[in-house]
mmCIF file of C-alpha atoms and ligand atoms in Angstrom:
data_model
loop_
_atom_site.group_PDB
_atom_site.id
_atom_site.type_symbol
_atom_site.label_atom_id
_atom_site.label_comp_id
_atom_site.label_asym_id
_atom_site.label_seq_id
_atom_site.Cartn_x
_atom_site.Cartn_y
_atom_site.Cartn_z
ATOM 1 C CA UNK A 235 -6.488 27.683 -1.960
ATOM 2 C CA UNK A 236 -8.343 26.196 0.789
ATOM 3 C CA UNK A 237 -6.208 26.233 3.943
ATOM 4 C CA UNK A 238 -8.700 24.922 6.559
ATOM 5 C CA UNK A 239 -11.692 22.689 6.310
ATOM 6 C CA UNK A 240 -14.798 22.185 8.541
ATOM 7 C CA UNK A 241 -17.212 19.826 8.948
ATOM 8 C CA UNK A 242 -19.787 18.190 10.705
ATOM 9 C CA UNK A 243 -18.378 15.502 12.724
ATOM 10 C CA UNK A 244 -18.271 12.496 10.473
ATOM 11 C CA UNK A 245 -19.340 9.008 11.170
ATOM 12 C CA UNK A 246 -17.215 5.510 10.156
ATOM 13 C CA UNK A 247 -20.424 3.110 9.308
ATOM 14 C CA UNK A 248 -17.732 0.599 8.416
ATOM 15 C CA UNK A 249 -14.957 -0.667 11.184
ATOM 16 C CA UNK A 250 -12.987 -3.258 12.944
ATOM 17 C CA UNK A 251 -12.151 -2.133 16.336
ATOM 18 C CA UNK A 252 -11.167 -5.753 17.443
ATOM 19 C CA UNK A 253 -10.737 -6.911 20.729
ATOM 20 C CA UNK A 254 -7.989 -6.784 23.976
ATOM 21 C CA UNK A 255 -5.006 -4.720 24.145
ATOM 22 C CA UNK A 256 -5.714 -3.484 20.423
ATOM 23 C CA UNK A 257 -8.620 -1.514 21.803
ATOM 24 C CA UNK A 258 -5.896 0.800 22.922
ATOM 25 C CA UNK A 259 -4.914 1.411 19.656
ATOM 26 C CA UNK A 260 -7.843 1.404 17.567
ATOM 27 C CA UNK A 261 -10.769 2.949 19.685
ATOM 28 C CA UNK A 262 -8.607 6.296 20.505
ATOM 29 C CA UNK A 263 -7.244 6.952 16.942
ATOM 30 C CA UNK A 264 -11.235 6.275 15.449
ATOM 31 C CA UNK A 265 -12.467 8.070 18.410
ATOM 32 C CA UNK A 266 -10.055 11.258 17.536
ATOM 33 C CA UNK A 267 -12.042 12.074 14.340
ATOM 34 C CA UNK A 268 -15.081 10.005 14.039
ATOM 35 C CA UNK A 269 -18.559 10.036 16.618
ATOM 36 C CA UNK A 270 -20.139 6.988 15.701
ATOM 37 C CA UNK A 271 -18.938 4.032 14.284
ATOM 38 C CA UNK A 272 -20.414 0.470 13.329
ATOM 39 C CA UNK A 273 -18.498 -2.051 15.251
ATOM 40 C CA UNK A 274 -18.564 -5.340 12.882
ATOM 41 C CA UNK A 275 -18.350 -8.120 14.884
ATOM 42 C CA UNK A 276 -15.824 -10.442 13.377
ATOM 43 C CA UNK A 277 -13.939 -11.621 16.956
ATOM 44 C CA UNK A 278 -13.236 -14.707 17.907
ATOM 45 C CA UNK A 279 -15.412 -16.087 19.244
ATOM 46 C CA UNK A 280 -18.064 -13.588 17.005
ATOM 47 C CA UNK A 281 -20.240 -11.235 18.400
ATOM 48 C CA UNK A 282 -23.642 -13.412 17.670
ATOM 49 C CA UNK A 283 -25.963 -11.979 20.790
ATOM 50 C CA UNK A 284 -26.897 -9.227 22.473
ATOM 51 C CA UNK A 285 -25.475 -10.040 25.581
ATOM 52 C CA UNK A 286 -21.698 -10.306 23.377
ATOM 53 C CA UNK A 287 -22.692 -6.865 21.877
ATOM 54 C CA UNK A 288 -22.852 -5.462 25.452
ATOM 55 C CA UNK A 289 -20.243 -7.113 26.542
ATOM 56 C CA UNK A 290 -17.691 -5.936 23.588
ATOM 57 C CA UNK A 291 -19.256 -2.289 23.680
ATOM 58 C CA UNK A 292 -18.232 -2.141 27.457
ATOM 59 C CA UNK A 293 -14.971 -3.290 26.685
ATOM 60 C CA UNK A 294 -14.591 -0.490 23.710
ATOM 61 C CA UNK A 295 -16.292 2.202 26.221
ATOM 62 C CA UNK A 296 -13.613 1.584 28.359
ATOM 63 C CA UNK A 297 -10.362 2.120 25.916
ATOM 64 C CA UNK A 298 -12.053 5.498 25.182
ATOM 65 C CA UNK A 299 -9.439 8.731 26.500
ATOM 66 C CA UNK A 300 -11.255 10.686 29.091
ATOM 67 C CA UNK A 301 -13.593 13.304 27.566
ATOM 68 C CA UNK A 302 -14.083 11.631 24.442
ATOM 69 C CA UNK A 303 -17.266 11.476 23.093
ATOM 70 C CA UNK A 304 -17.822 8.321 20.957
ATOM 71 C CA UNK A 305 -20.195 5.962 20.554
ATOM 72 C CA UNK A 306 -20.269 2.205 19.223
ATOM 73 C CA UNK A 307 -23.206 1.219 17.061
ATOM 74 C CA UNK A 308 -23.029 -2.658 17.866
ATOM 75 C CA UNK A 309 -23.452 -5.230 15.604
ATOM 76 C CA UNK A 310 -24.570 -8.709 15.127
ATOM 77 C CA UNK A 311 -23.220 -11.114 13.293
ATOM 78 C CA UNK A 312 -25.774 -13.678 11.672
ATOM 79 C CA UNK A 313 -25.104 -17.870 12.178
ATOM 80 C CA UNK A 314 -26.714 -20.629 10.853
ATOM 81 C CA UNK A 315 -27.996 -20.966 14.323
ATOM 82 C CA UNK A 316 -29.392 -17.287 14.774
ATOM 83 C CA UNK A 317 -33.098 -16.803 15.379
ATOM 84 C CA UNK A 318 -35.687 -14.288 14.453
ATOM 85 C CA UNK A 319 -35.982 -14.090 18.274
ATOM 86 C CA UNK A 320 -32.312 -13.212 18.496
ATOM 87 C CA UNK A 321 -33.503 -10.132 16.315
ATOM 88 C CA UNK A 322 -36.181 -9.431 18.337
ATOM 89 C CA UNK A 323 -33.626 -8.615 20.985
ATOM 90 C CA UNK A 324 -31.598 -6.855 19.261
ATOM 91 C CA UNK A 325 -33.825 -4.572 18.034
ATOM 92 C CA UNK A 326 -35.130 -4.221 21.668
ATOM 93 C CA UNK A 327 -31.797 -3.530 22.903
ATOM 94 C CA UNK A 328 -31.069 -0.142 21.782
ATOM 95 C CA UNK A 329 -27.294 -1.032 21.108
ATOM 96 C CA UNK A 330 -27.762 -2.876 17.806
ATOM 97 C CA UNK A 331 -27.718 -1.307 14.558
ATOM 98 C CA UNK A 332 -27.051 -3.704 12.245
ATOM 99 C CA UNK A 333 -26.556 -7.752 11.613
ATOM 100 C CA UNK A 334 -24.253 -8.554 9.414
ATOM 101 C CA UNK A 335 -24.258 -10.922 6.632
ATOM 102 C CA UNK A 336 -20.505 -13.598 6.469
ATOM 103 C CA UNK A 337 -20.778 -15.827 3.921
ATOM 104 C CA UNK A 338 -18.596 -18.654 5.753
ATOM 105 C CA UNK A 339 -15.310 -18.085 4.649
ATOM 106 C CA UNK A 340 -15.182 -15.243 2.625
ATOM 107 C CA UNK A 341 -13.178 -13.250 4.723
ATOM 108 C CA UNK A 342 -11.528 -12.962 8.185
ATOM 109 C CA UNK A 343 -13.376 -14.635 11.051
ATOM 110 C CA UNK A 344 -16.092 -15.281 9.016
ATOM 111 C CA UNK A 345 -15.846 -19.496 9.382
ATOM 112 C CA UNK A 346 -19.119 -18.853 11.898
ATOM 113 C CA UNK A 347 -20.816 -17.199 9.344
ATOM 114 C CA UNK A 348 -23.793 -18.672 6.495
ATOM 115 C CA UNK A 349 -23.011 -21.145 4.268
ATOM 116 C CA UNK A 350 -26.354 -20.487 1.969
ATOM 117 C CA UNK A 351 -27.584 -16.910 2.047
ATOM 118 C CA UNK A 352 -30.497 -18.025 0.597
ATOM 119 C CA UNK A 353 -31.697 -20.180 3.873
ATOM 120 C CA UNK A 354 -32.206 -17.596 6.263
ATOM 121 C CA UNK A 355 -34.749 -15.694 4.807
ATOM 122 C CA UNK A 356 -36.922 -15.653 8.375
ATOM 123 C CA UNK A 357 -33.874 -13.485 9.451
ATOM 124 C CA UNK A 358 -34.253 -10.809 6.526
ATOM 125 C CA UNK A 359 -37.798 -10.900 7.589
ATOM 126 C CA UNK A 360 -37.489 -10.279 11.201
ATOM 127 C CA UNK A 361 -35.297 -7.679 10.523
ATOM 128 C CA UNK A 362 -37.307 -6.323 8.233
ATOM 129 C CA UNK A 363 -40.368 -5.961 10.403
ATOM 130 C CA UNK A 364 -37.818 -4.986 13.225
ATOM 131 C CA UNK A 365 -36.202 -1.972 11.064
ATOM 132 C CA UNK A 366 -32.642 -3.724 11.696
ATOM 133 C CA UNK A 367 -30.665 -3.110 8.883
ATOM 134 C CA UNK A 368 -28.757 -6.114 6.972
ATOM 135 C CA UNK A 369 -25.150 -5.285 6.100
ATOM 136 C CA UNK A 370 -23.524 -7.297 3.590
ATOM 137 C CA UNK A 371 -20.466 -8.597 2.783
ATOM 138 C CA UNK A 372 -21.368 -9.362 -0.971
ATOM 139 C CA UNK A 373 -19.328 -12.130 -2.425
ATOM 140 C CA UNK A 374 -19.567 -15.659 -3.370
ATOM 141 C CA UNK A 375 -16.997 -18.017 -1.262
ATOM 142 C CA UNK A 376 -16.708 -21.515 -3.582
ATOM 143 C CA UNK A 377 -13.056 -22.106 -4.053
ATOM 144 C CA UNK A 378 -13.710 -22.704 -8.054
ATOM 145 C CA UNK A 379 -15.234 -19.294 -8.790
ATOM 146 C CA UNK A 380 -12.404 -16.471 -9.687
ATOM 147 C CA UNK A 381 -11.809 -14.010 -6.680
ATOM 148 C CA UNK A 382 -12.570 -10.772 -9.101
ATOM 149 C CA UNK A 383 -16.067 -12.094 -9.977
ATOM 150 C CA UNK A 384 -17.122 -13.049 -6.488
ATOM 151 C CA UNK A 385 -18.982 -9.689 -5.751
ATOM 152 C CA UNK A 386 -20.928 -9.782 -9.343
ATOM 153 C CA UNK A 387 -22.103 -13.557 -8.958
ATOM 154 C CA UNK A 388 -23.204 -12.632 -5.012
ATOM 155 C CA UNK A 389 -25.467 -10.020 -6.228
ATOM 156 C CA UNK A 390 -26.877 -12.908 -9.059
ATOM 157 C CA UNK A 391 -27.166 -15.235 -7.013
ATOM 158 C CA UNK A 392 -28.700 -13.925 -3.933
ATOM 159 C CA UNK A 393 -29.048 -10.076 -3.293
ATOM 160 C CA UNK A 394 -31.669 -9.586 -5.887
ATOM 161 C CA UNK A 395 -33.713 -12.038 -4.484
ATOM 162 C CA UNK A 396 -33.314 -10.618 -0.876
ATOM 163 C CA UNK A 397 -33.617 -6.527 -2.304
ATOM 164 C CA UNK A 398 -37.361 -8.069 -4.412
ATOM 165 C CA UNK A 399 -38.563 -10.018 -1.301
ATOM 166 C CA UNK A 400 -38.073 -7.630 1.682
ATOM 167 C CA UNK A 401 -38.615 -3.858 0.348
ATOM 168 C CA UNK A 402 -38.786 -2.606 3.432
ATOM 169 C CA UNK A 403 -35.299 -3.794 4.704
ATOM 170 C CA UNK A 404 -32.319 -1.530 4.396
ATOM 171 C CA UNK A 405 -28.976 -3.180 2.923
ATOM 172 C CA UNK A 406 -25.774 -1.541 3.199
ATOM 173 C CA UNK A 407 -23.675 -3.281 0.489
ATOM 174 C CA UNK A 408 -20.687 -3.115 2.347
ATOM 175 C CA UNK A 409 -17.064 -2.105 0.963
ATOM 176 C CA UNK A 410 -18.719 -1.861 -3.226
ATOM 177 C CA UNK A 411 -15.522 -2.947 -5.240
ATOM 178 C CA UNK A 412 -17.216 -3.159 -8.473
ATOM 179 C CA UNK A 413 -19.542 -1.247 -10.756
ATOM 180 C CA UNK A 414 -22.024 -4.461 -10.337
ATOM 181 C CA UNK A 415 -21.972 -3.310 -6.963
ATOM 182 C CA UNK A 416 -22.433 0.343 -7.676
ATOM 183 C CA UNK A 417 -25.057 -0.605 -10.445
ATOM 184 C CA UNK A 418 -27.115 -3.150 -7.666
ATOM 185 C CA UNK A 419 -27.276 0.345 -5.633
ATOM 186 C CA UNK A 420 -28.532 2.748 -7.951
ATOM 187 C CA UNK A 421 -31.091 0.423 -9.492
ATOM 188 C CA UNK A 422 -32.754 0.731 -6.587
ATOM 189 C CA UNK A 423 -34.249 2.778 -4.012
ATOM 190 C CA UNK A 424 -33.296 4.395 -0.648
ATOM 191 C CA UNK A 425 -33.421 1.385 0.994
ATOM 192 C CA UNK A 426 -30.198 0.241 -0.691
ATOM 193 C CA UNK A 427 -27.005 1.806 0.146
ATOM 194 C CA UNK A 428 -23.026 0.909 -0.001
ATOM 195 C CA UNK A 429 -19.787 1.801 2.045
ATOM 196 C CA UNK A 430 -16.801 2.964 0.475
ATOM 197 C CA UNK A 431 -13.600 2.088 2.039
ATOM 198 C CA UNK A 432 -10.598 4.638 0.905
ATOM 199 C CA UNK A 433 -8.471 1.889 -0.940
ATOM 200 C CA UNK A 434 -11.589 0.690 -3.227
ATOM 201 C CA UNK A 435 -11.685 4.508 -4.264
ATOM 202 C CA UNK A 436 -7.728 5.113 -4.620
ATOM 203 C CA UNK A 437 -6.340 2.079 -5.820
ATOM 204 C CA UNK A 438 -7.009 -0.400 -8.031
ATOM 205 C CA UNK A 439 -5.778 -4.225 -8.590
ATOM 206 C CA UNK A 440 -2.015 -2.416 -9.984
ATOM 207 C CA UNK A 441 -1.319 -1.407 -7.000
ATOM 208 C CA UNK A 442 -1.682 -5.047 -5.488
ATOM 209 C CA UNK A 443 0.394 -6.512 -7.909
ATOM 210 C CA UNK A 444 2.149 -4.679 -10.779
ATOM 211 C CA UNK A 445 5.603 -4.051 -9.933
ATOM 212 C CA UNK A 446 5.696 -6.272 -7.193
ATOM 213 C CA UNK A 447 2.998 -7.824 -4.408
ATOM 214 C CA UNK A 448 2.196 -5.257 -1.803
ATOM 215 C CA UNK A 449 0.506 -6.968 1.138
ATOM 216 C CA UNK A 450 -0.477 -3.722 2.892
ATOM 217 C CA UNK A 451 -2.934 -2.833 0.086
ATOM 218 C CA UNK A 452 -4.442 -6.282 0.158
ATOM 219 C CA UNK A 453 -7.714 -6.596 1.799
ATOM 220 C CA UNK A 454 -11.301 -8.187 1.180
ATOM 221 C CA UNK A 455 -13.397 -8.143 -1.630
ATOM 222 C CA UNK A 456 -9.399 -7.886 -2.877
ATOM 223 C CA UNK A 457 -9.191 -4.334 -5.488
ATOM 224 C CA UNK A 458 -10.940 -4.660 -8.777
ATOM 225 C CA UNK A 459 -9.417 -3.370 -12.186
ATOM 226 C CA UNK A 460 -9.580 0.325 -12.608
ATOM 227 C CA UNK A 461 -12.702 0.376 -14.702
ATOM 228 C CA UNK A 462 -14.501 -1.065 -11.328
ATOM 229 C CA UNK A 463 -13.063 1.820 -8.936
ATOM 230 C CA UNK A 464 -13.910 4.805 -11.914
ATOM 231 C CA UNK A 465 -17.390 3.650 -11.134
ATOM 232 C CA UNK A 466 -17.212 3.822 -7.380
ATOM 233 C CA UNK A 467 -15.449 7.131 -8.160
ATOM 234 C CA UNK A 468 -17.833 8.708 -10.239
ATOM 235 C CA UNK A 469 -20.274 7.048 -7.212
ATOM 236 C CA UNK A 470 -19.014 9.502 -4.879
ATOM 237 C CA UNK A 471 -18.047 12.397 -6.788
ATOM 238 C CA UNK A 472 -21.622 12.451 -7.998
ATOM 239 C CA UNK A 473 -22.667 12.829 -4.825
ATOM 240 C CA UNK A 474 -25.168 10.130 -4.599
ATOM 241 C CA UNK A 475 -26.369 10.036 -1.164
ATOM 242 C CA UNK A 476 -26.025 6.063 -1.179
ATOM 243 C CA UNK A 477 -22.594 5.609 -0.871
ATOM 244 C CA UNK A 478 -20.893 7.013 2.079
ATOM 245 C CA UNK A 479 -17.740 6.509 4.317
ATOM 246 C CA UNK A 480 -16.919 2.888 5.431
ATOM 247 C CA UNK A 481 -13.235 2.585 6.048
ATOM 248 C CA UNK A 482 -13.286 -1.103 6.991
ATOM 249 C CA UNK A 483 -9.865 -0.366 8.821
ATOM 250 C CA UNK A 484 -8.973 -3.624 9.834
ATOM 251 C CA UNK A 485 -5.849 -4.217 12.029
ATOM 252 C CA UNK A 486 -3.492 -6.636 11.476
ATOM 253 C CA UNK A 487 0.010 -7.494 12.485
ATOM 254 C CA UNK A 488 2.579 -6.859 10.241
ATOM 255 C CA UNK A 489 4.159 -10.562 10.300
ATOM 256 C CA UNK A 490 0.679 -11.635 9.126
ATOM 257 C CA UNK A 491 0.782 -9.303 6.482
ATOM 258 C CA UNK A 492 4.012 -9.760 5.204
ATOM 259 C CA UNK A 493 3.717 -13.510 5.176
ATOM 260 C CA UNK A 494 3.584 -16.333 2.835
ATOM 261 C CA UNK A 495 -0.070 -15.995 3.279
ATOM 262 C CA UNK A 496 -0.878 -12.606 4.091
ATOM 263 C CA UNK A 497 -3.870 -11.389 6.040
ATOM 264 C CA UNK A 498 -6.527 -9.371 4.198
ATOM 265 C CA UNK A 499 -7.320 -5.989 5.950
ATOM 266 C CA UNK A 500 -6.189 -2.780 5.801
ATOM 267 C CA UNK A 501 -5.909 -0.607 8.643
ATOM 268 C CA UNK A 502 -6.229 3.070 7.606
ATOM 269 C CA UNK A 503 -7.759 4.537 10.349
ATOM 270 C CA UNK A 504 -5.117 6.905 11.903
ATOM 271 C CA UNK A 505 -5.433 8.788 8.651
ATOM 272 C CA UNK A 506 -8.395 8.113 7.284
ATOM 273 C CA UNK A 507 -10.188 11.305 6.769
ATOM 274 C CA UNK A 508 -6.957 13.074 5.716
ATOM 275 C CA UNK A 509 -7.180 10.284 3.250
ATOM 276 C CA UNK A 510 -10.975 10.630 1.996
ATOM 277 C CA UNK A 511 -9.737 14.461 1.729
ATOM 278 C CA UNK A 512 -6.896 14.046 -0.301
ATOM 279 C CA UNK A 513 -9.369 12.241 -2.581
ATOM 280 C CA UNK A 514 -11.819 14.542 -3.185
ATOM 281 C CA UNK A 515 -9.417 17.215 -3.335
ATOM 282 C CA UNK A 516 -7.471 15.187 -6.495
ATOM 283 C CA UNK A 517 -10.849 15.269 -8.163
ATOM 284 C CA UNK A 518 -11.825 18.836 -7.622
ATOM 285 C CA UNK A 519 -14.685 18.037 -5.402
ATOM 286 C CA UNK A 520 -13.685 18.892 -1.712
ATOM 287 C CA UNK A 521 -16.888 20.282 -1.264
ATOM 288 C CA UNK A 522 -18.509 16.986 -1.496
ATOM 289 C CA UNK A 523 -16.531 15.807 1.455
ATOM 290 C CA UNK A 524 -18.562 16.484 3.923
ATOM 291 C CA UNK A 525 -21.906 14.906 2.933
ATOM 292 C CA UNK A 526 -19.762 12.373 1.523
ATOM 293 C CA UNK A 527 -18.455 11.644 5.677
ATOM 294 C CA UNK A 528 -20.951 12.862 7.633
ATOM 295 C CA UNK A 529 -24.354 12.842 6.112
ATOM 296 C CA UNK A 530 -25.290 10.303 4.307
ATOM 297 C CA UNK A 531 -24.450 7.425 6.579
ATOM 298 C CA UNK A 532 -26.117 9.073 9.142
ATOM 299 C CA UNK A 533 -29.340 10.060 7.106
ATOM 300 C CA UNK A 534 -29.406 6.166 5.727
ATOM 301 C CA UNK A 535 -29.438 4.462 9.101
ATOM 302 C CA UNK A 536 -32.132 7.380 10.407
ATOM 303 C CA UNK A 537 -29.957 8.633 12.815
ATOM 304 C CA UNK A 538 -29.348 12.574 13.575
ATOM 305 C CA UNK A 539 -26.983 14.134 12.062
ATOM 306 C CA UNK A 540 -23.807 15.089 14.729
ATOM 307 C CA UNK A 541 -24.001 18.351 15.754
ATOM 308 C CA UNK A 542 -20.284 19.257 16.572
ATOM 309 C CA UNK A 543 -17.710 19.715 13.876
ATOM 310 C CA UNK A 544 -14.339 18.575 12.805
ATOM 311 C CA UNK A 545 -11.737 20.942 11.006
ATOM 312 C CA UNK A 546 -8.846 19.783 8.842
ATOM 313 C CA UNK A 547 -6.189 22.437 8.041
ATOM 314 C CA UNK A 548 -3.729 21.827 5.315
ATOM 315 C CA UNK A 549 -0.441 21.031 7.116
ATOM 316 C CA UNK A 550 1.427 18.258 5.457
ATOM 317 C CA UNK A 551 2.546 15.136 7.758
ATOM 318 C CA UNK A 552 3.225 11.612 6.631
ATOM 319 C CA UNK A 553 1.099 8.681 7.480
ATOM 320 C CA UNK A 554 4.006 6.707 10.273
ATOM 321 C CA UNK A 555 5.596 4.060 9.184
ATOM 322 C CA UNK A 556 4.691 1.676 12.137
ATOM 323 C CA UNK A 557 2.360 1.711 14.784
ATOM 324 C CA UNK A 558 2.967 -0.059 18.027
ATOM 325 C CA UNK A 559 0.041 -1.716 19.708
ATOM 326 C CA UNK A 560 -0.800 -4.888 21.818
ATOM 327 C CA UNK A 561 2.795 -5.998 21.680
ATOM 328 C CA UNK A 562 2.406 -6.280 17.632
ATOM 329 C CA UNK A 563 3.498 -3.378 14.594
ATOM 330 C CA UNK A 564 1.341 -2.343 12.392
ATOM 331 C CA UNK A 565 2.183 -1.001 9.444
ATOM 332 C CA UNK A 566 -0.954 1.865 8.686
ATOM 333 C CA UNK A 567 -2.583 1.873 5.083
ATOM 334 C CA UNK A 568 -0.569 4.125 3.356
ATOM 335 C CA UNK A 569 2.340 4.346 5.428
ATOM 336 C CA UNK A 570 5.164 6.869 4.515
ATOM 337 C CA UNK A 571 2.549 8.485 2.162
ATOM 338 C CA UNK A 572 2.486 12.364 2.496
ATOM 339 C CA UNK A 573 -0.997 14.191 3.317
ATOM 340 C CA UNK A 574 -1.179 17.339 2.906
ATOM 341 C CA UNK A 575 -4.134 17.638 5.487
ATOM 342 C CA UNK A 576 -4.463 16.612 9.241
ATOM 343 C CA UNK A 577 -6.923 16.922 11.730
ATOM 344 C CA UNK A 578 -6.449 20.317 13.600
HETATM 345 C C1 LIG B 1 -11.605 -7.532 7.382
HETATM 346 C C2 LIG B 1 -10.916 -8.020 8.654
HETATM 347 O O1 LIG B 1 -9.701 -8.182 8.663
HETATM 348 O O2 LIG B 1 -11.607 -8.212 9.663
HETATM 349 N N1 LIG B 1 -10.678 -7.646 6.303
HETATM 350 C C3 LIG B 1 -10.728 -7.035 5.096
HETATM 351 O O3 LIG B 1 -9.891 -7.319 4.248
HETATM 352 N N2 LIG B 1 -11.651 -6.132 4.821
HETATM 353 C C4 LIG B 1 -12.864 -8.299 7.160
HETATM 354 C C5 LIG B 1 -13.777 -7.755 6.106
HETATM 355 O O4 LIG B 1 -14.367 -6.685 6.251
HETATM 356 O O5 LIG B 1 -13.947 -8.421 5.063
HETATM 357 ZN ZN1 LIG B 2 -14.763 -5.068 7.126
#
């Protein structure tokens, strides 16, 4: 057996860092493991223009330990209001790697975001010509339409038409949850690519609901049957270089959690790779780890690979129960779970 693991440092192409205090928390434990990560830009007030990008990146900079070596890939986050100028910029700016896609109110912070996907097409086509990738978060937000067929009808409705109309643009559909999702990917070509978050490939809708509600596994697009995540499974084991590591660990206090209305987010990033491992090790398929978290992502954006490693040694700990951070607990994806790897 396996007792230590190395790999090239991976990459988070998925995260919510947040803002304030929390920085304190979140940029140190994603900065621990990970080199790069996509910042999505759900504040309040969002991160809509460069000048917020620089702004928040400064502020993320500056919760970084001493001697860490991390860097933020900003995004933007795409308004009504936003302009094909506004992508210009970005593009120009050298801190922007993405813009992403809100369909007003289908998840947190995302009131600011588009209320027809379909009406910003001089967007896809700035960033098209601009080689600014679009990341998506893929479902439909009308009240009517059942949450677990949000994701399918989004792709209907309005990713084919963007994927036929702008070849040249790169999607990232982000956190797949369904094999509609997977399926959109691997119909097409390497322009098209999806993060996978740890919960979409370890749990499924049970372990929201049967046996009792369980707020800290609830996030957004919520977990699909188990037929969905054998797809995104079978995704990843097969190594398909178009799905790669997204956590979308996303902070929030527990007494929003556990609440009458709970907040949707998970945050698993103190353990996240130990979690991704655990994974692959379950299926036999540790070796597919490392492309899984540091290759792909990187390849897909066109950015170098990291050059510095990581090693995991196998060393069981549990995931804490509660974290302590901004004045608030949070209780970590997964918490009290044993791992039976940690970073070394
Ligand atoms: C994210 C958050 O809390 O910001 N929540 C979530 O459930 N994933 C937003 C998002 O990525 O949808
Ligand atoms: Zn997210």
């Amino acid at each position: 057996m396996t007792d230590t693991l190395t790999l090239t440092r991976p990459d988070d192409w998925h995260l919510h860092f947040r803002d304030g205090d929390m920085l304190l928390e979140t940029v140190p434990a994603t900065a621990a493991v990970f080199r790069r990560a996509i910042v999505m830009p759900n504040l309040t007030p969002p991160v809509i223009r460069v000048a917020d990008a620089q702004a928040y990146r400064e502020r993320i900079l500056a919760a970084l330990p001493a001697g860490t070596d991390f860097e933020p890939l900003m995004v933007l986050y795409l308004t009504e209001a936003t302009t094909p100028a506004d992508i210009a910029a970005a593009a120009a700016s050298g801190i922007v790697y993405g813009c992403k896609l809100y369909p007003a109110g289908a998840t947190t912070n995302s009131d600011s975001g588009v209320r027809d996907p379909s009406a910003i097409m001089a967007l896809y086509e700035a960033m098209e010509k601009h080689g600014m990738p679009l990341q998506v978060h893929g479902e439909v937000t009308e009240p009517e339409i059942d949450i677990f067929d949000r994701e399918k009808l989004f792709i209907d409705r309005y990713l084919l038409t963007i994927r036929q109309r702008f070849p040249d643009l790169k999607i990232i559909f982000e956190h797949v949850t369904t094999r509609e999702g997977v399926q959109f990917v691997q119909d097409h070509d390497s322009h098209t690519a999806a993060t996978v978050t740890p919960q979409h490939l370890m749990m499924n809708r049970n372990d929201l609901l049967a046996g009792g509600i369980r707020p800290h596994n609830y996030c957004l697009p919520v977990l699909k049957r188990r037929e969905h995540q054998l797809s995104i499974q079978q995704a990843v084991l097969g190594g398909d270089a178009r799905f790669f590591l997204g956590t979308d660990s996303a902070p929030h206090a527990r007494n929003k959690k556990e609440a009458a209305c709970g907040c949707a987010g998970c945050y698993s990033a103190p353990a996240a790779l130990p979690l991704y491992a655990a994974f692959f090790e379950e299926h036999g398929a540790l070796s597919r780890l490392e492309a899984f978290a540091s290759h792909f992502g990187a390849d897909f954006y066109g950015l170098p690979r990291n050059t510095d490693t990581v090693t995991l040694k196998r060393d069981p700990w549990q995931v804490p129960a509660h974290i302590h951070a901004a004045g608030e607990t949070l209780v970590p994806w997964q918490a009290g779970v044993a791992l039976q790897w940690r970073l070394a």
